[in-house]
Amino acid sequence: MLAWFGVVLIAVLALGGWISSPLALLIGFVLAGFGWVPRHFNPAKRAKQLLGVAIVLLGFGIHLETALAVTGDALGLIAVSLVATLVLALLIGRALKLELSTAHLIGSGTAICGGSAIAAVGPAIRARSDQMALALAVVFILNALALFIFPLVGHYFELDQHTFGIWAAVAIHDTSSVVGAAEAYGDEALVVATTAKLARALWIIPVVFVSALVAARFSNKPGPSTWALPWFIVGFIATICIATFLPQGEAVYDGMFLAGKRILVFCLFLIGLSLTLKRIRAAGFKPLLLAIILWLVIAVGSLAWLLI
């Protein structure tokens, strides 16, 4: 009963706009550390569901012209960082003597969109469930750290809202942490980061396709090679179009955009509830080391690209 009270209380504070994204994540982590997670409740699953809703609602705050401009600005950086990250993941993974599938999953999660990319690429390369769980764990840990670190670095380098939004979209793995870090930095950063991040997520399509072809060529193991484009990308594009071509509903759209921001804060609390010390220990040293190296390369490299 006490655990459920905590969840409801944070839900009220988040939806009321009384706590920030980083604070919500921290509260969730602390409660998880004390074991105050409701029984038979899967916070990670609920967070994923609500995150999709939040992203779709955020589309009401973006016009199509802005979305196209942001996507064009970030396209070169996204493409270069994606290819470099995937190649490095395989090379460094081999040097660390990690299984190729595990290295590829971590590289895909770092290069594209965290858990969504891992979930899509895993079946395509016939990855085992333990390999997918391991990749998800290490990416999840770094996502949580990014939510706190990136706004601090952005303020240190005095990045403007647009630059920070692009940087967060390229250098942070999962959509939840990208949007959370950008929301903490400012409204313009939030719009830019969300748009560029979902443009980056579209790279799931070619990466999964190529991964499936390569896996089929070099593996004799039977298994599915299916993937699914996250539904919230389609919904996000739809709400952008609605806000652009039906401007008479602007007052309603502003309310929807605000609702999306506040639902996101609650999502990050649920993600914090999922980040237990047991999960951190289970990640293992070598996979975590690979993920950290890739993260540092993409974060430092993309920031240098944007500042030069």
XYZ file of N, CA and C in Angstrom, residues 178-299:
366
model
N 16.674 11.594 -23.919
C 16.870 12.728 -24.829
C 15.850 13.817 -24.517
N 14.596 13.420 -24.475
C 13.523 14.388 -24.237
C 13.594 14.935 -22.817
N 13.944 14.090 -21.853
C 14.047 14.537 -20.474
C 15.157 15.553 -20.281
N 16.344 15.293 -20.849
C 17.461 16.225 -20.736
C 17.141 17.540 -21.444
N 16.524 17.452 -22.611
C 16.177 18.663 -23.362
C 15.105 19.470 -22.647
N 14.128 18.767 -22.044
C 13.066 19.459 -21.310
C 13.643 20.234 -20.135
N 14.688 19.682 -19.506
C 15.337 20.373 -18.390
C 16.136 21.577 -18.874
N 16.532 21.586 -20.156
C 17.351 22.672 -20.696
C 16.517 23.835 -21.208
N 15.330 23.536 -21.746
C 14.477 24.614 -22.246
C 13.503 24.138 -23.298
N 12.467 24.932 -23.548
C 11.411 24.527 -24.480
C 11.906 24.395 -25.916
N 12.760 25.320 -26.357
C 13.271 25.212 -27.730
C 14.141 23.969 -27.881
N 14.964 23.697 -26.881
C 15.797 22.497 -26.901
C 14.921 21.247 -26.956
N 13.798 21.284 -26.255
C 12.880 20.144 -26.241
C 12.326 19.874 -27.639
N 11.891 20.927 -28.324
C 11.339 20.773 -29.677
C 12.394 20.245 -30.636
N 13.584 20.844 -30.602
C 14.662 20.449 -31.507
C 15.098 19.008 -31.229
N 15.295 18.685 -29.956
C 15.783 17.357 -29.589
C 14.780 16.269 -29.950
N 13.506 16.516 -29.677
C 12.489 15.508 -29.977
C 12.416 15.236 -31.473
N 12.437 16.293 -32.264
C 12.352 16.147 -33.716
C 13.569 15.424 -34.278
N 14.769 15.882 -33.892
C 15.998 15.275 -34.403
C 16.138 13.833 -33.916
N 15.714 13.583 -32.686
C 15.822 12.227 -32.142
C 14.954 11.238 -32.919
N 13.742 11.639 -33.253
C 12.864 10.730 -33.974
C 13.305 10.575 -35.436
N 13.961 11.598 -35.972
C 14.567 11.442 -37.299
C 15.694 10.408 -37.215
N 16.447 10.451 -36.128
C 17.514 9.469 -35.906
C 16.929 8.064 -35.748
N 15.770 7.982 -35.078
C 15.146 6.673 -34.846
C 14.721 5.998 -36.146
N 14.459 6.776 -37.189
C 14.061 6.193 -38.472
C 15.160 5.334 -39.093
N 16.387 5.511 -38.618
C 17.493 4.697 -39.121
C 17.361 3.242 -38.672
N 16.404 2.967 -37.788
C 16.111 1.570 -37.438
C 15.847 0.757 -38.706
N 15.142 1.354 -39.659
C 14.717 0.618 -40.854
C 15.906 0.055 -41.640
N 16.853 0.904 -42.125
C 17.973 0.333 -42.879
C 18.904 -0.535 -42.041
N 19.109 -0.158 -40.767
C 20.028 -0.923 -39.921
C 19.491 -2.326 -39.671
N 18.200 -2.438 -39.368
C 17.613 -3.757 -39.133
C 17.622 -4.583 -40.422
N 17.326 -3.942 -41.525
C 17.309 -4.646 -42.817
C 18.687 -5.221 -43.143
N 19.724 -4.397 -43.022
C 21.083 -4.856 -43.320
C 21.519 -5.906 -42.309
N 21.193 -5.690 -41.030
C 21.566 -6.657 -39.988
C 20.945 -8.015 -40.265
N 19.681 -8.018 -40.685
C 18.990 -9.277 -40.982
C 19.642 -9.992 -42.159
N 20.030 -9.240 -43.194
C 20.677 -9.848 -44.358
C 22.017 -10.479 -43.979
N 22.805 -9.735 -43.202
C 24.116 -10.239 -42.789
C 23.964 -11.470 -41.900
N 23.005 -11.411 -40.956
C 22.781 -12.546 -40.058
C 22.355 -13.783 -40.837
N 21.504 -13.590 -41.824
C 21.047 -14.716 -42.636
C 22.192 -15.300 -43.464
N 23.119 -14.451 -43.854
C 24.260 -14.900 -44.680
C 25.269 -15.707 -43.874
N 25.511 -15.304 -42.615
C 26.580 -15.929 -41.836
C 26.094 -16.835 -40.708
N 24.785 -16.979 -40.568
C 24.277 -17.815 -39.480
C 23.319 -18.860 -40.029
N 23.429 -20.040 -39.458
C 22.519 -21.120 -39.842
C 21.403 -21.316 -38.823
N 21.389 -20.476 -37.780
C 20.389 -20.615 -36.729
C 19.021 -20.148 -37.226
N 17.998 -20.952 -37.014
C 16.657 -20.501 -37.383
C 16.181 -19.431 -36.417
N 15.316 -18.588 -36.888
C 14.772 -17.577 -35.990
C 14.112 -16.483 -36.779
N 13.353 -15.648 -36.118
C 12.656 -14.574 -36.798
C 13.604 -13.475 -37.226
N 13.223 -12.741 -38.231
C 14.010 -11.585 -38.646
C 13.067 -10.408 -38.857
N 12.174 -10.260 -37.924
C 11.172 -9.208 -38.048
C 11.571 -7.984 -37.254
N 10.987 -6.866 -37.591
C 11.201 -5.644 -36.831
C 9.920 -4.846 -36.894
N 9.834 -3.883 -36.013
C 8.642 -3.031 -36.004
C 9.054 -1.584 -35.763
N 8.619 -0.696 -36.635
C 8.866 0.725 -36.446
C 8.010 1.211 -35.278
N 8.622 1.879 -34.286
C 7.840 2.346 -33.131
C 6.632 3.173 -33.564
N 5.466 2.851 -33.018
C 4.223 3.499 -33.420
C 4.226 4.993 -33.122
N 4.980 5.393 -32.085
C 4.924 6.800 -31.704
C 5.587 7.718 -32.731
N 6.455 7.158 -33.585
C 7.044 7.978 -34.642
C 5.956 8.412 -35.622
N 5.106 7.470 -35.997
C 3.995 7.778 -36.897
C 3.048 8.773 -36.243
N 2.745 8.556 -34.967
C 1.858 9.461 -34.247
C 2.445 10.853 -34.109
N 3.747 10.931 -33.879
C 4.436 12.218 -33.751
C 4.342 13.007 -35.053
N 4.580 12.336 -36.169
C 4.478 12.994 -37.475
C 3.044 13.469 -37.717
N 2.066 12.643 -37.316
C 0.655 13.003 -37.516
C 0.282 14.257 -36.721
N 0.722 14.341 -35.467
C 0.362 15.510 -34.653
C 1.074 16.771 -35.133
N 2.291 16.619 -35.662
C 2.971 17.769 -36.268
C 2.144 18.292 -37.445
N 1.659 17.386 -38.274
C 0.852 17.789 -39.436
C -0.456 18.445 -39.003
N -1.076 17.911 -37.968
C -2.320 18.509 -37.460
C -2.069 19.935 -36.985
N -0.995 20.123 -36.193
C -0.681 21.455 -35.673
C -0.322 22.430 -36.790
N 0.251 21.911 -37.873
C 0.683 22.770 -38.981
C -0.478 23.169 -39.880
N -1.312 22.202 -40.242
C -2.344 22.446 -41.249
C -3.711 22.808 -40.675
N -3.865 22.717 -39.360
C -5.107 23.141 -38.699
C -4.764 24.111 -37.571
N -4.216 25.271 -37.900
C -3.718 26.200 -36.879
C -4.804 26.785 -35.978
N -6.071 26.657 -36.364
C -7.141 27.235 -35.548
C -7.272 26.549 -34.187
N -6.659 25.403 -34.027
C -6.727 24.711 -32.731
C -5.518 24.976 -31.854
N -4.833 26.101 -32.070
C -3.569 26.362 -31.382
C -3.691 26.313 -29.861
N -4.761 26.836 -29.314
C -4.929 26.842 -27.861
C -4.992 25.413 -27.308
N -5.684 24.551 -28.021
C -5.774 23.136 -27.613
C -4.417 22.460 -27.750
N -3.703 22.777 -28.844
C -2.401 22.163 -29.081
C -1.410 22.539 -27.979
N -1.478 23.778 -27.518
C -0.591 24.202 -26.429
C -0.831 23.360 -25.175
N -2.087 23.082 -24.908
C -2.426 22.252 -23.757
C -1.936 20.822 -23.930
N -2.050 20.287 -25.144
C -1.575 18.938 -25.429
C -0.054 18.851 -25.270
N 0.641 19.872 -25.755
C 2.098 19.919 -25.646
C 2.528 19.931 -24.177
N 1.847 20.740 -23.368
C 2.152 20.804 -21.940
C 1.881 19.458 -21.266
N 0.784 18.820 -21.647
C 0.458 17.495 -21.084
C 1.543 16.483 -21.426
N 2.045 16.545 -22.653
C 3.109 15.635 -23.063
C 4.358 15.823 -22.228
N 4.724 17.071 -21.943
C 5.904 17.360 -21.122
C 5.746 16.784 -19.719
N 4.555 16.900 -19.163
C 4.352 16.446 -17.782
C 4.235 14.933 -17.688
N 3.654 14.307 -18.695
C 3.622 12.843 -18.722
C 5.044 12.299 -18.824
N 5.894 13.005 -19.581
C 7.284 12.596 -19.706
C 7.975 12.564 -18.347
N 7.722 13.558 -17.514
C 8.336 13.603 -16.187
C 7.944 12.367 -15.379
N 6.681 11.986 -15.438
C 6.233 10.788 -14.725
C 6.878 9.533 -15.311
N 7.065 9.498 -16.635
C 7.742 8.366 -17.276
C 9.148 8.186 -16.703
N 9.843 9.296 -16.498
C 11.204 9.216 -15.986
C 11.220 8.730 -14.536
N 10.190 9.044 -13.777
C 10.063 8.470 -12.435
C 9.932 6.947 -12.528
N 9.108 6.462 -13.449
C 8.926 5.021 -13.625
C 10.227 4.358 -14.074
N 10.990 5.043 -14.920
C 12.283 4.514 -15.351
C 13.233 4.417 -14.156
N 13.187 5.429 -13.285
C 13.991 5.375 -12.065
C 13.628 4.188 -11.199
N 12.347 3.861 -11.121
C 11.900 2.691 -10.352
C 12.476 1.392 -10.921
N 12.813 1.399 -12.202
C 13.334 0.191 -12.850
C 14.834 0.029 -12.670
N 15.512 1.106 -12.256
C 16.978 1.091 -12.199
C 17.446 0.648 -10.817
N 17.505 -0.635 -10.586
C 17.916 -1.180 -9.299
C 19.412 -1.507 -9.313
N 19.998 -1.590 -8.127
C 21.410 -1.947 -8.014
C 21.668 -3.349 -8.555
N 20.706 -4.228 -8.381
C 20.828 -5.589 -8.905
C 20.969 -5.561 -10.424
N 20.200 -4.711 -11.053
C 20.255 -4.605 -12.523
C 21.598 -4.025 -12.959
N 22.120 -3.074 -12.190
C 23.415 -2.477 -12.521
C 24.526 -3.514 -12.414
N 24.521 -4.303 -11.337
C 25.547 -5.333 -11.153
C 25.464 -6.407 -12.230
N 24.249 -6.725 -12.654
C 24.055 -7.785 -13.646
C 24.579 -7.390 -15.024
N 24.768 -6.103 -15.247
C 25.199 -5.641 -16.573
C 26.576 -6.176 -16.947
N 27.455 -6.341 -15.966
C 28.786 -6.861 -16.264
C 29.750 -5.758 -16.676
N 31.060 -6.016 -16.500
C 32.062 -4.976 -16.722
C 32.341 -4.722 -18.196
N 32.608 -5.785 -18.968
C 33.004 -5.587 -20.361
C 31.910 -4.952 -21.220
N 30.660 -5.419 -21.138
C 29.606 -4.750 -21.912
C 29.425 -3.289 -21.495
N 29.522 -3.035 -20.191
C 29.391 -1.658 -19.720
C 30.554 -0.803 -20.208
N 31.766 -1.382 -20.206
C 32.935 -0.653 -20.712
C 32.761 -0.304 -22.181
N 32.296 -1.257 -22.978
C 32.042 -0.986 -24.398
C 31.039 0.143 -24.557
N 29.944 0.083 -23.801
C 28.907 1.108 -23.903
C 29.441 2.479 -23.504
N 30.278 2.526 -22.468
C 30.841 3.802 -22.013
C 31.773 4.385 -23.077
N 32.627 3.535 -23.663
C 33.547 4.026 -24.695
C 32.770 4.590 -25.885
N 31.778 3.849 -26.344
C 30.977 4.312 -27.474
C 30.274 5.622 -27.145
N 29.733 5.694 -25.941
C 29.007 6.891 -25.509
C 29.927 8.100 -25.483
N 31.137 7.931 -24.939
C 32.087 9.044 -24.868
C 32.503 9.495 -26.264
N 32.712 8.525 -27.151
C 33.122 8.872 -28.517
C 32.030 9.667 -29.225
N 30.785 9.181 -29.133
C 29.703 9.862 -29.838
C 29.379 11.207 -29.188
N 29.485 11.293 -27.852
C 29.172 12.548 -27.162
C 30.223 13.615 -27.450
